[in-house]
Structures are given as C-alpha cells and as structure tokens.
Coordinates of C-alpha atoms and ligand atoms in Angstrom, one line a residue:
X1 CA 14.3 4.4 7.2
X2 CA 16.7 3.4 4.3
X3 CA 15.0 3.8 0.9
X4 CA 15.8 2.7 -2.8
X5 CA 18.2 5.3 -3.1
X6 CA 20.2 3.8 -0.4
X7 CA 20.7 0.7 -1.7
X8 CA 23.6 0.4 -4.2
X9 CA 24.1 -1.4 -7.3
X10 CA 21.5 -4.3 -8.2
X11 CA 22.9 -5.5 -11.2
X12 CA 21.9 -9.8 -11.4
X13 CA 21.1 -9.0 -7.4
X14 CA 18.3 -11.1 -6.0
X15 CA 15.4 -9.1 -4.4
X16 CA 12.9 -9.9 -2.3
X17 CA 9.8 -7.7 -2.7
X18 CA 7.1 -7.4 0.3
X19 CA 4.3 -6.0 -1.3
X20 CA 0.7 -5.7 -0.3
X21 CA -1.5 -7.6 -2.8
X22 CA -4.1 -8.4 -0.6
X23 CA -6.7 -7.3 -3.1
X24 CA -10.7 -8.4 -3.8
X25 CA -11.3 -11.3 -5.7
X26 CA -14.1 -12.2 -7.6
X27 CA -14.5 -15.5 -9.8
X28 CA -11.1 -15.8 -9.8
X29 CA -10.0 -12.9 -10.9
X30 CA -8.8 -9.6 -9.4
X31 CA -11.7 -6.9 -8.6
X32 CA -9.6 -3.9 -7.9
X33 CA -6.3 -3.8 -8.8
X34 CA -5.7 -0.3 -6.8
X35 CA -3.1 -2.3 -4.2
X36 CA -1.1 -4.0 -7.0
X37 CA -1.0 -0.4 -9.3
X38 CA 0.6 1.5 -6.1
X39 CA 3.3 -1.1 -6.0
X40 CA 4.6 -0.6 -9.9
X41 CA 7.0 2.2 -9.1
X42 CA 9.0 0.1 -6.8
X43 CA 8.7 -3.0 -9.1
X44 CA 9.3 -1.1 -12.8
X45 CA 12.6 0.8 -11.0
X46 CA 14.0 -2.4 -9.6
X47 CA 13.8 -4.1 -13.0
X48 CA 15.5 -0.9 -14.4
X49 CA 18.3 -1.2 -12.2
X50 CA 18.8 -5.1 -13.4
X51 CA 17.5 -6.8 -10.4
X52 CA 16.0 -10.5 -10.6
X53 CA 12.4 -9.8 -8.4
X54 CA 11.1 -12.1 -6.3
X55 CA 7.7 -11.1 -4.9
X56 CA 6.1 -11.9 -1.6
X57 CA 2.9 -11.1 -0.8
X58 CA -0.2 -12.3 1.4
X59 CA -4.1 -12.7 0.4
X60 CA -7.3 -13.0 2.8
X61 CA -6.3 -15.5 5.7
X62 CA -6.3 -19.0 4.4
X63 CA -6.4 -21.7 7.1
X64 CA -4.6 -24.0 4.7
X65 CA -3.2 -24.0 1.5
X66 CA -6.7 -23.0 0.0
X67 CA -6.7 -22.9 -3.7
X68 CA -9.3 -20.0 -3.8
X69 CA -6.8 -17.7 -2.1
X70 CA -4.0 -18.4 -4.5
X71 CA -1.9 -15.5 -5.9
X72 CA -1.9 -16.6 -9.5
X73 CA -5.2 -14.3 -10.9
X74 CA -2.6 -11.0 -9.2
X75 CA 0.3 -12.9 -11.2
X76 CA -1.7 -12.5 -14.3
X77 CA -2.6 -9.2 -13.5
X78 CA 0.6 -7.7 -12.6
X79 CA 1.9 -8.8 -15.5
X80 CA -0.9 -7.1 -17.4
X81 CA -0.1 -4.2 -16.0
X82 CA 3.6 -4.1 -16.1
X83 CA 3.5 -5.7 -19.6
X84 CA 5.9 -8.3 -18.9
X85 CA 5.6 -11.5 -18.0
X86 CA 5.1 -12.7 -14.4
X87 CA 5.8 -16.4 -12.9
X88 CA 3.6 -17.3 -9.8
X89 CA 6.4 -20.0 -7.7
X90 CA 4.7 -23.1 -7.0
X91 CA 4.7 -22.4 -3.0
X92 CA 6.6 -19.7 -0.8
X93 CA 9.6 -21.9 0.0
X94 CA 11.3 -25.3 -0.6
X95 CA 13.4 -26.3 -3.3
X96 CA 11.0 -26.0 -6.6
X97 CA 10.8 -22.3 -5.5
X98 CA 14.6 -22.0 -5.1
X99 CA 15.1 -23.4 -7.8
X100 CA 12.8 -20.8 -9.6
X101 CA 14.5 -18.3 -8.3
X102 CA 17.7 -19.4 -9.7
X103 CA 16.2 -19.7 -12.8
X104 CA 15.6 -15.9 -12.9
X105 CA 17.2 -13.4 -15.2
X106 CA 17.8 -9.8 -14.9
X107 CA 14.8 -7.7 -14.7
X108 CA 12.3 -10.7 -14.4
X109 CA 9.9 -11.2 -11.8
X110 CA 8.6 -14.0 -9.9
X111 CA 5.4 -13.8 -7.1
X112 CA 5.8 -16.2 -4.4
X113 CA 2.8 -17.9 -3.5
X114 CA 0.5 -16.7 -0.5
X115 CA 2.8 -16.6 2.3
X116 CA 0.0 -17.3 4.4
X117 CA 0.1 -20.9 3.1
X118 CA 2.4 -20.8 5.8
X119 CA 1.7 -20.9 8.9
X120 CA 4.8 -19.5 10.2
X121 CA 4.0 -16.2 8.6
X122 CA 1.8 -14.5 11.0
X123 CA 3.7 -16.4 13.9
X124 CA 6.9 -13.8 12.5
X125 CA 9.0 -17.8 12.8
X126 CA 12.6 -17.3 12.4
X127 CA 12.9 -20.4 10.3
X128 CA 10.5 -19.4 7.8
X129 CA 12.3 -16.1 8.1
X130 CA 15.2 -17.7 7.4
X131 CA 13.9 -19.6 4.1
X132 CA 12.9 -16.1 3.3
X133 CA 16.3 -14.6 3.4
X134 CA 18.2 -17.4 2.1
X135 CA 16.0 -16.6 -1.1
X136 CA 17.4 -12.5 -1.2
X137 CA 20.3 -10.6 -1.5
X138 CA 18.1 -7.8 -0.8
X139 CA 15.5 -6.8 1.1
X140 CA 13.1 -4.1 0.0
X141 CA 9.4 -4.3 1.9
X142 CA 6.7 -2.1 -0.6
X143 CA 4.0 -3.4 1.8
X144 CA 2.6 -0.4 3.9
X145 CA -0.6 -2.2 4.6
X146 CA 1.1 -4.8 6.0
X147 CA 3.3 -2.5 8.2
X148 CA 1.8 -2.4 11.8
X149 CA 2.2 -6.7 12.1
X150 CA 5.5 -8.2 13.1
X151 CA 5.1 -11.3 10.4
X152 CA 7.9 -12.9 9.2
X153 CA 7.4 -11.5 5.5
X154 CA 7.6 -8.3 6.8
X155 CA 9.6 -7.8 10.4
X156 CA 11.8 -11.0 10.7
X157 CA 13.2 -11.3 7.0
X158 CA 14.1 -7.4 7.2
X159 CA 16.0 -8.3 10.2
X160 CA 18.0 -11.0 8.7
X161 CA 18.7 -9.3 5.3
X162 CA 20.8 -6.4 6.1
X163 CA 20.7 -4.5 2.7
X164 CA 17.5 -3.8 3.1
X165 CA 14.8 -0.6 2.3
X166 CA 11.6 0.7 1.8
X167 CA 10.2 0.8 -1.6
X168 CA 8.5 3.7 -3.0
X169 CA 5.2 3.1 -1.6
X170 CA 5.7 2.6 1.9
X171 CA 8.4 5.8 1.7
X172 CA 5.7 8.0 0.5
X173 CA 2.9 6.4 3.0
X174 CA 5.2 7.2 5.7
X175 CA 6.6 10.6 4.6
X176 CA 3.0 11.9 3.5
X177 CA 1.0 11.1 7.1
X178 CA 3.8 12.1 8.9
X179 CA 3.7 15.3 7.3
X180 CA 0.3 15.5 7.8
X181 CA 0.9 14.5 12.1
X182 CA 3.9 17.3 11.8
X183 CA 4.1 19.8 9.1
X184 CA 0.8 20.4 8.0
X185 CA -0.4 23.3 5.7
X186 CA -3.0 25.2 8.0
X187 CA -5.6 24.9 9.1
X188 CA -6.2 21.0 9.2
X189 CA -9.0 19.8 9.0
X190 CA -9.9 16.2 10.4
X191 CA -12.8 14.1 8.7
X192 CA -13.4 11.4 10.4
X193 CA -16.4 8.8 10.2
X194 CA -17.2 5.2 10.5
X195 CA -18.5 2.5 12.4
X196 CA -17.4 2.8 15.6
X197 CA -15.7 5.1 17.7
X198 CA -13.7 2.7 19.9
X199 CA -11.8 2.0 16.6
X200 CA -10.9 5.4 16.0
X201 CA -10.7 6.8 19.4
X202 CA -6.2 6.8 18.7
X203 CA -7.1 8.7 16.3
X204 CA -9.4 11.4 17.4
X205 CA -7.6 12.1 20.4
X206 CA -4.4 12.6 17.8
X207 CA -6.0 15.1 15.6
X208 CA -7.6 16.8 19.1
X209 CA -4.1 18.1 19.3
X210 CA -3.3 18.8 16.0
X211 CA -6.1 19.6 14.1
X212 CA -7.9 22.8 14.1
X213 CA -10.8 21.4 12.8
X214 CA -12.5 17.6 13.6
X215 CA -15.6 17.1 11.2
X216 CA -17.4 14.0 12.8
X217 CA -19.6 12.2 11.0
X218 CA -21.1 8.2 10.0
X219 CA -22.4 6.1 12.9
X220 CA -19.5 7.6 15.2
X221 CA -21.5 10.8 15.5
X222 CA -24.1 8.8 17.4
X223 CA -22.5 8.1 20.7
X224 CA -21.7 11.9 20.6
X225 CA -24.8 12.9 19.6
X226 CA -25.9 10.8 23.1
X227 CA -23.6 12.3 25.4
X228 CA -25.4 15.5 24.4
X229 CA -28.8 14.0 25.2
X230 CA -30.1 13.3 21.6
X231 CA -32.3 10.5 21.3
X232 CA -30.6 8.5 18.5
X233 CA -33.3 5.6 18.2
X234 CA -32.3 2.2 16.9
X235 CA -29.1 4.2 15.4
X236 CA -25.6 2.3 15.9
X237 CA -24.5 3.4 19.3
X238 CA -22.7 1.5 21.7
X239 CA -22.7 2.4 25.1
X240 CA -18.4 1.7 25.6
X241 CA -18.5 4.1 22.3
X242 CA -20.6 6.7 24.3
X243 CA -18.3 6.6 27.6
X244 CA -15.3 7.3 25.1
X245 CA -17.4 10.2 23.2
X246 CA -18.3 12.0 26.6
X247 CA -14.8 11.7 27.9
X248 CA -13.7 13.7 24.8
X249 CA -16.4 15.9 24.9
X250 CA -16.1 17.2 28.6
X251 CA -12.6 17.5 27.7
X252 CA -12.6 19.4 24.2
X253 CA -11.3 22.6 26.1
X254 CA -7.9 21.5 26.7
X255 CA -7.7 20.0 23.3
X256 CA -6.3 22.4 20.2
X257 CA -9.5 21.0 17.5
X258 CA -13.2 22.3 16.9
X259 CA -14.8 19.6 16.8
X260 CA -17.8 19.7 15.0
X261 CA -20.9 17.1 14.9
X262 CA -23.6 16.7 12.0
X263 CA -26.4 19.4 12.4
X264 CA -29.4 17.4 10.0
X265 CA -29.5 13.8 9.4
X266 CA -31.0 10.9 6.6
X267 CA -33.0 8.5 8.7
X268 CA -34.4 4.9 8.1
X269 CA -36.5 2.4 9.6
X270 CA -34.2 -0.5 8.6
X271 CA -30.5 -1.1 7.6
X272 CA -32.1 -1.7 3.4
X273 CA -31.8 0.4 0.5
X274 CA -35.2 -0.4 0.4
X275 CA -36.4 1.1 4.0
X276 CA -38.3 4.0 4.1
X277 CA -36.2 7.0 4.7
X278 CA -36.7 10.6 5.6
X279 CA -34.2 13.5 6.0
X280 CA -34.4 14.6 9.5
X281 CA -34.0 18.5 10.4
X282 CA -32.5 18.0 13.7
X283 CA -30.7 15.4 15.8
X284 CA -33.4 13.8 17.6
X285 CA -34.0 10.5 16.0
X286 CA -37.5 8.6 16.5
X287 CA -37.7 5.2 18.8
X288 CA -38.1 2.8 15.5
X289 CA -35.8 4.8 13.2
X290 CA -32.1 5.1 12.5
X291 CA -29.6 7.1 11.1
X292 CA -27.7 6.5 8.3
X293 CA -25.9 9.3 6.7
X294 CA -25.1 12.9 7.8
X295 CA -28.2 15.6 6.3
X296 CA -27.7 17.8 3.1
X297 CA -27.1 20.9 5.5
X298 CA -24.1 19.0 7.5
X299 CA -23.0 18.1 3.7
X300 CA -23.0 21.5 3.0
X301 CA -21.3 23.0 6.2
X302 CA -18.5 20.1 5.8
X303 CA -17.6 20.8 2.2
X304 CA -16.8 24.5 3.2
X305 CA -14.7 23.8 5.8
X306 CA -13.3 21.5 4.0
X307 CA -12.4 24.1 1.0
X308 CA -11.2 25.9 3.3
X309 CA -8.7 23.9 4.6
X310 CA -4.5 23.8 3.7
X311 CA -4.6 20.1 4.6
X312 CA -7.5 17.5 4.8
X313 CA -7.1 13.9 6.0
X314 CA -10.6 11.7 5.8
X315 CA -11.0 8.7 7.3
X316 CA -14.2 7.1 7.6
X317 CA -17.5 7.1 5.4
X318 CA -20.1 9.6 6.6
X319 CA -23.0 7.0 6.3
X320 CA -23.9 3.7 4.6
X321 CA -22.7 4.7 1.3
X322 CA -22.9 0.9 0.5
X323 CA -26.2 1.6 -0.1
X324 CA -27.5 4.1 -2.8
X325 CA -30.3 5.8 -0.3
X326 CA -27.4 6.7 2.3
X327 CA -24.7 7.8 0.1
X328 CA -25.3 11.1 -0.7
X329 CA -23.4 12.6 2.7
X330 CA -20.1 9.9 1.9
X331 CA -20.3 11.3 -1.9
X332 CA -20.4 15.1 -1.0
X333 CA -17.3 15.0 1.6
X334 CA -15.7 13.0 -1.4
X335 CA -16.0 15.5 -3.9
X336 CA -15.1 18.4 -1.4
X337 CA -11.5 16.9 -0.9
X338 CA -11.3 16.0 -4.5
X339 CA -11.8 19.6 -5.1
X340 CA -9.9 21.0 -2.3
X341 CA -7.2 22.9 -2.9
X342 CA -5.2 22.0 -0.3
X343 CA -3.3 19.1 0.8
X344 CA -5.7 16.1 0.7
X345 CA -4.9 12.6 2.1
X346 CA -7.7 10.2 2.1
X347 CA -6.9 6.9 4.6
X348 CA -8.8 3.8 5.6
X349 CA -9.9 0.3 3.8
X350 CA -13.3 2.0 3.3
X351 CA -13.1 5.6 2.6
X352 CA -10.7 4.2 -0.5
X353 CA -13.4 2.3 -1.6
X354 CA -16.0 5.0 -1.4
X355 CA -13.8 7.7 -3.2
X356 CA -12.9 4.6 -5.9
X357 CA -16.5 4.2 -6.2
X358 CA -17.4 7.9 -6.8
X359 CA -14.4 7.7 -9.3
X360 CA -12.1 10.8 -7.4
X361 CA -9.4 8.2 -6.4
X362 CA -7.1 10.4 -8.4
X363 CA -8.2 13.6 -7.7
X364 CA -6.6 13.4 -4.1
X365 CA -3.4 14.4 -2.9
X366 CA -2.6 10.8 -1.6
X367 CA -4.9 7.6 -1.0
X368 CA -3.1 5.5 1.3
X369 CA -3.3 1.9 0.9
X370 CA -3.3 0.8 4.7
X371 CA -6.2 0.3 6.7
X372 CA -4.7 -0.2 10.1
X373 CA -1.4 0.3 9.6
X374 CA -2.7 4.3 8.3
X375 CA -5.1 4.1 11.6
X376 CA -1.8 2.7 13.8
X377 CA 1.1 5.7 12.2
X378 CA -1.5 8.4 12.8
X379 CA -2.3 7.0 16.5
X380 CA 1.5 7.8 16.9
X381 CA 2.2 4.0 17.2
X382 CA 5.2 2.6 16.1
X383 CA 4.7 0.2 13.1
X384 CA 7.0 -3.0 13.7
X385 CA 7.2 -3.2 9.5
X386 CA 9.0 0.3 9.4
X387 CA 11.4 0.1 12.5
X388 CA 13.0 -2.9 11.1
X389 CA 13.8 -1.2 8.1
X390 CA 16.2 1.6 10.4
Ligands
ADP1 P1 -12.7 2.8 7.2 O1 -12.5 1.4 6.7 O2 -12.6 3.8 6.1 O3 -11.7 3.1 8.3 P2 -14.8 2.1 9.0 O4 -14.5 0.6 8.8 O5 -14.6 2.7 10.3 O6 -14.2 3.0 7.8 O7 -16.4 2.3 8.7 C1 -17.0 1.9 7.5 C2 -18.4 1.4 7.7 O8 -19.2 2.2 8.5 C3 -19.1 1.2 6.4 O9 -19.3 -0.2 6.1 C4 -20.4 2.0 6.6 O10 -21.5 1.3 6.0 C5 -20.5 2.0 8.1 N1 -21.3 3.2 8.5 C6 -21.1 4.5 8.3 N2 -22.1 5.2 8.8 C7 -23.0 4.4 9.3 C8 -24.3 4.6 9.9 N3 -24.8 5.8 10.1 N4 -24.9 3.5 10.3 C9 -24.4 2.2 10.0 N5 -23.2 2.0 9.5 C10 -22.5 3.1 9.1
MG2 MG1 -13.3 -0.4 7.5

C-alpha cells in the first residue's frame, strides 16, 4: 500500500480526502467526535505540505438527500478541532461544488456533502467515480471504517486517480492488526464477546490458530455454554450459533488457542436495568432467567490473563454494559487492557464505545475505528478499500 510518504510534492495540489465521519448525531450536532479526531493527522499534514483538501465522507444511510444526515454539524466540528475554518460544498458533485473547489487555496479545506446523497455511492458507479476524480489531483483514502466496501468513494475513485495513498489512519489500522495476525508479542490473548457468534465465528477460528489464549465472554458464551449441556434459560442463544460453537469445541485440539469460557455469571429475569438480578455461582441458568454479563470470579480470572499477556486484542462487550446492572464484567476487562502492559488493541463499533464510556479510550495501545472492516482484516479477508490503494 502506498502511503503519504509516497506521494511527492503537493504544493496548490488538489486532494481528495476519504475519511470516515460517520459519527453519532444528536440534535444536530456531533455526539462523539472520536472518528473525526483519528483523521486530523492525515488532514493537519496535508495542509502542511500546501495541499487544497477536499473531504469526502459518508453519514448513516440516507434514502434521499435527507437534511438530518447532512455533514455540516462534522464541518463545524472539524473545524473546531483543527482551528481553521472548514466549508461544507453545497452537494458532492456538479458545478457549485467544482466551482468550490476551484475556489480553494493552499492549505484550506472543504467537506463534500454526504456522498450517500448519491446513490451511485454504494453502487461503486464509474460515473460518479468519475465526478470524483475529475475533482482530485490526488487521491488519499483516511477511511478504514469504510475499507471492506467497494463504493465509489472509496474503491472506484482510487482506481481512477493514480497518485493515490493511504492516510495515516488507515496505514496504522492496517499495520497495527496485521501485526497483531503476524508478529505478535507472546502470548496473545484473544477477548472476544458480543451478540452473536455467527458474527464473529471469521474471527474466532482466526485467533484459534494464533492466539494462545481465547477469553470468551457476552451472550457468545451461551451457545458454548450449550454445547456443553448448560441450561442457559431465556439467555440469547441461537441454535445456528450453537452448531457453530460445538463445531469449534469438538475441534479445539487441532487448534493452537485455550479457549476459555466464563466460570460464574450476573443473571436477570428481563433485558431492564430495572430486572431483578442475581450473580449466579455456576453456569446453569434458571428456565425464567437470563444472563447478562460474565460473574465477578470470570472478571477476575480474565483480568490475569489478560496482564499477563504480550498482546491483547478485544473485541466484543462481555455483557449488556448498556445497562448499569450488567456492566461490571464489560468495565473490568476494560480496565485490565488499559492496564496491561503489553500490546493492547481494542476493535469493534461497540467495545470502542464501552472503553470511551469507562473513559480508558487512551489508555490502549490502539482503538481501531472500523467495525467490520477490523472484523473483515482479522478474518484474513481482503478489504476492496486497501487493495485499490496497491
Ligand atoms: P462489537 O460492536 O464491539 O463488535 P457486538 O456488536 O458483537 O460488539 O455486540 C455488542 C452487543 O452485545 C451490545 O449491544 C451488548 O448489549 C450485547 N450483549 C453482550 N452480552 C450480552 C448478553 N449477555 N445478553 C444480551 N446482549 C448482550
Ligand atoms: Mg456492534
């Protein structure tokens, strides 16, 4: 992959930015401004080196030009942030945005509207493609959350501007969980958690091979915990998910990992943060009753392994930290690998939110900023974003 420092002189040089502010809004303004703060080092070093920025990015999935899902509340942030002013283009292409463009001296920066105003964005249309390029001298995509889809913002303009690179965020993304997949400061250690383990099965069958340790916890420990015989009561549990967790348990010999599974568990009799809940000593959950986060004693056994580990990837909360009575097993595992001394690399759309909500986002090694595209590169899939960018 060709980075910044391949790219030569970018004096008055046009360049189109792909970055990934697809962040939360809330009454119009910008709830967590994580996404847009990883893509400043790319942003402040382009406008060192003189280029005119133009910024493409895409927000939520409007099904038309939806005003609620326009970019101008990240405009005003951004510029907040890099304390300089920031233009939001009245649309992604057509001639008011060219001529915005032209308008643009060295070192500004204009965002592009919501490229998924059009419709040709997700569809990865050459002519929209096209428009894209026509608008760059260079290429640079910064968008690793956007990496594993083949859109036109992303896989089709990279193809048709050919000085083009990756920016500093998606370089690090790739270089970090790569070196977690091949170089990795032993022993590894595997946290993974969750809704489901159809979703992460890629994954798990990954780290089987790599890892030396798997620490399984959140509702994916159920279909595990059934394939042993544990009653897991009204627990999340599908049967697919317990097919897929019995394959990889009557298989664990041939596989590299330990993989270990929760030993004491909270339980509920509702999905509420008011239900009445009751730590449970043991695996066997009650017909009316649930679990919803891993037991103090699991905590416990997870955080040592966990310190003792030379790297540590997480991915997956270890119960419904959304809410306050099921937290406690999500917040312990977060403090471990903030306190780890090894490697740490935290991964996943709601693992970042749980370690931003405890406050340790930056008390880890790396917190990557894709959700599937993280999920795809550590599956061993090839991410359509990255290859064009060869
Ligand atoms: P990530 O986005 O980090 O990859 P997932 O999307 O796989 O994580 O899973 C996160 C969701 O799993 C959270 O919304 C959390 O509430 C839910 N979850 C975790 N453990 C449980 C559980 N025991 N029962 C129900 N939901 C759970
Ligand atoms: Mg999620």
């Amino acid at each position: 992959m060709k980075t910044l420092r391949d790219l030569g002189d970018l004096d008055g040089k046009r360049v189109l930015v792909r970055v990934d502010f697809n962040v939360p809004l809330e009454n119009g303004t910008v709830a967590d401004d994580m996404r847009i703060r990883a893509a400043l080092p790319t942003i402040e070093e382009l406008r060192r080196r003189g280029a005119r920025i133009v910024l493409v990015s895409h927000l939520g999935r409007p099904k038309d030009r939806e005003p609620s899902l326009s970019l101008a509340p990240v405009g005003a942030r951004l510029g907040e942030l890099l304390g300089a002013p920031v233009s939001v283009a009245p649309g992604v292409v057509g001639g008011d945005v060219r001529a915005a463009v032209d308008g643009l001296g060295d070192g500004d920066v204009l965002l592009l509207e919501n490229v998924r105003y059009e419709p040709g964005e997700t569809k990865n249309d050459p002519e929209l493609a096209g428009e894209l390029a026509s608008l760059a001298d260079v290429y640079v995509d910064d968008a690793f959350g956007a990496a594993h889809r083949a859109h036109a913002s992303t896989e089709g303009v990279a193809r048709l501007v050919p000085d083009h690179a990756g920016g500093l965020l998606l370089e690090r993304e790739v270089s970090t969980l790569m070196g977690v997949l091949e170089d990795p400061a032993r022993p590894l250690v595997s946290v993974l958690g969750g809704a489901k383990v159809s979703d992460k099965i890629g994954v798990i069958d990954r780290f089987r091979e790599s890892a030396d340790t798997i620490l399984i916890g959140g509702a994916m420990c159920f279909p595990f915990l059934a394939a042993q015989g544990h009653p897991v009561g009204d627990s999340l549990c599908a049967s697919d998910d317990v097919e897929l967790a019995r394959r990889t348990l009557s298989s664990g010999s041939a596989s590299r990992a330990r993989l270990e599974l929760p030993v004491d568990l909270v339980i509920a009799d509702r999905f509420d943060a008011d239900a009445s809940t009751r730590e449970l000593d043991g695996l066997d959950v009650p017909d009316g009753w649930m679990g919803l986060d891993i037991g103090p004693r699991t905590a416990a056994l997870y955080g040592d392994v966990i310190a003792g580990a030379g790297t540590v990837f997480w991915n997956g909360p270890m119960g419904a930290f959304e809410l306050a009575p099921f937290a406690a097993g999500t917040r312990a595992v977060a403090e471990a690998v903030a306190a780890a001394p090894g490697t740490t690399v935290v991964g996943g759309g709601d693992s970042a939110a749980a370690l931003e909500r405890f406050g340790l986002a930056d008390s880890v090694t790396h917190l990557s900023t894709g959700g599937g595209a993280t999920l795809e590169l550590i599956e061993g899939k090839q991410l359509p974003g990255v290859e064009a960018l060869a």
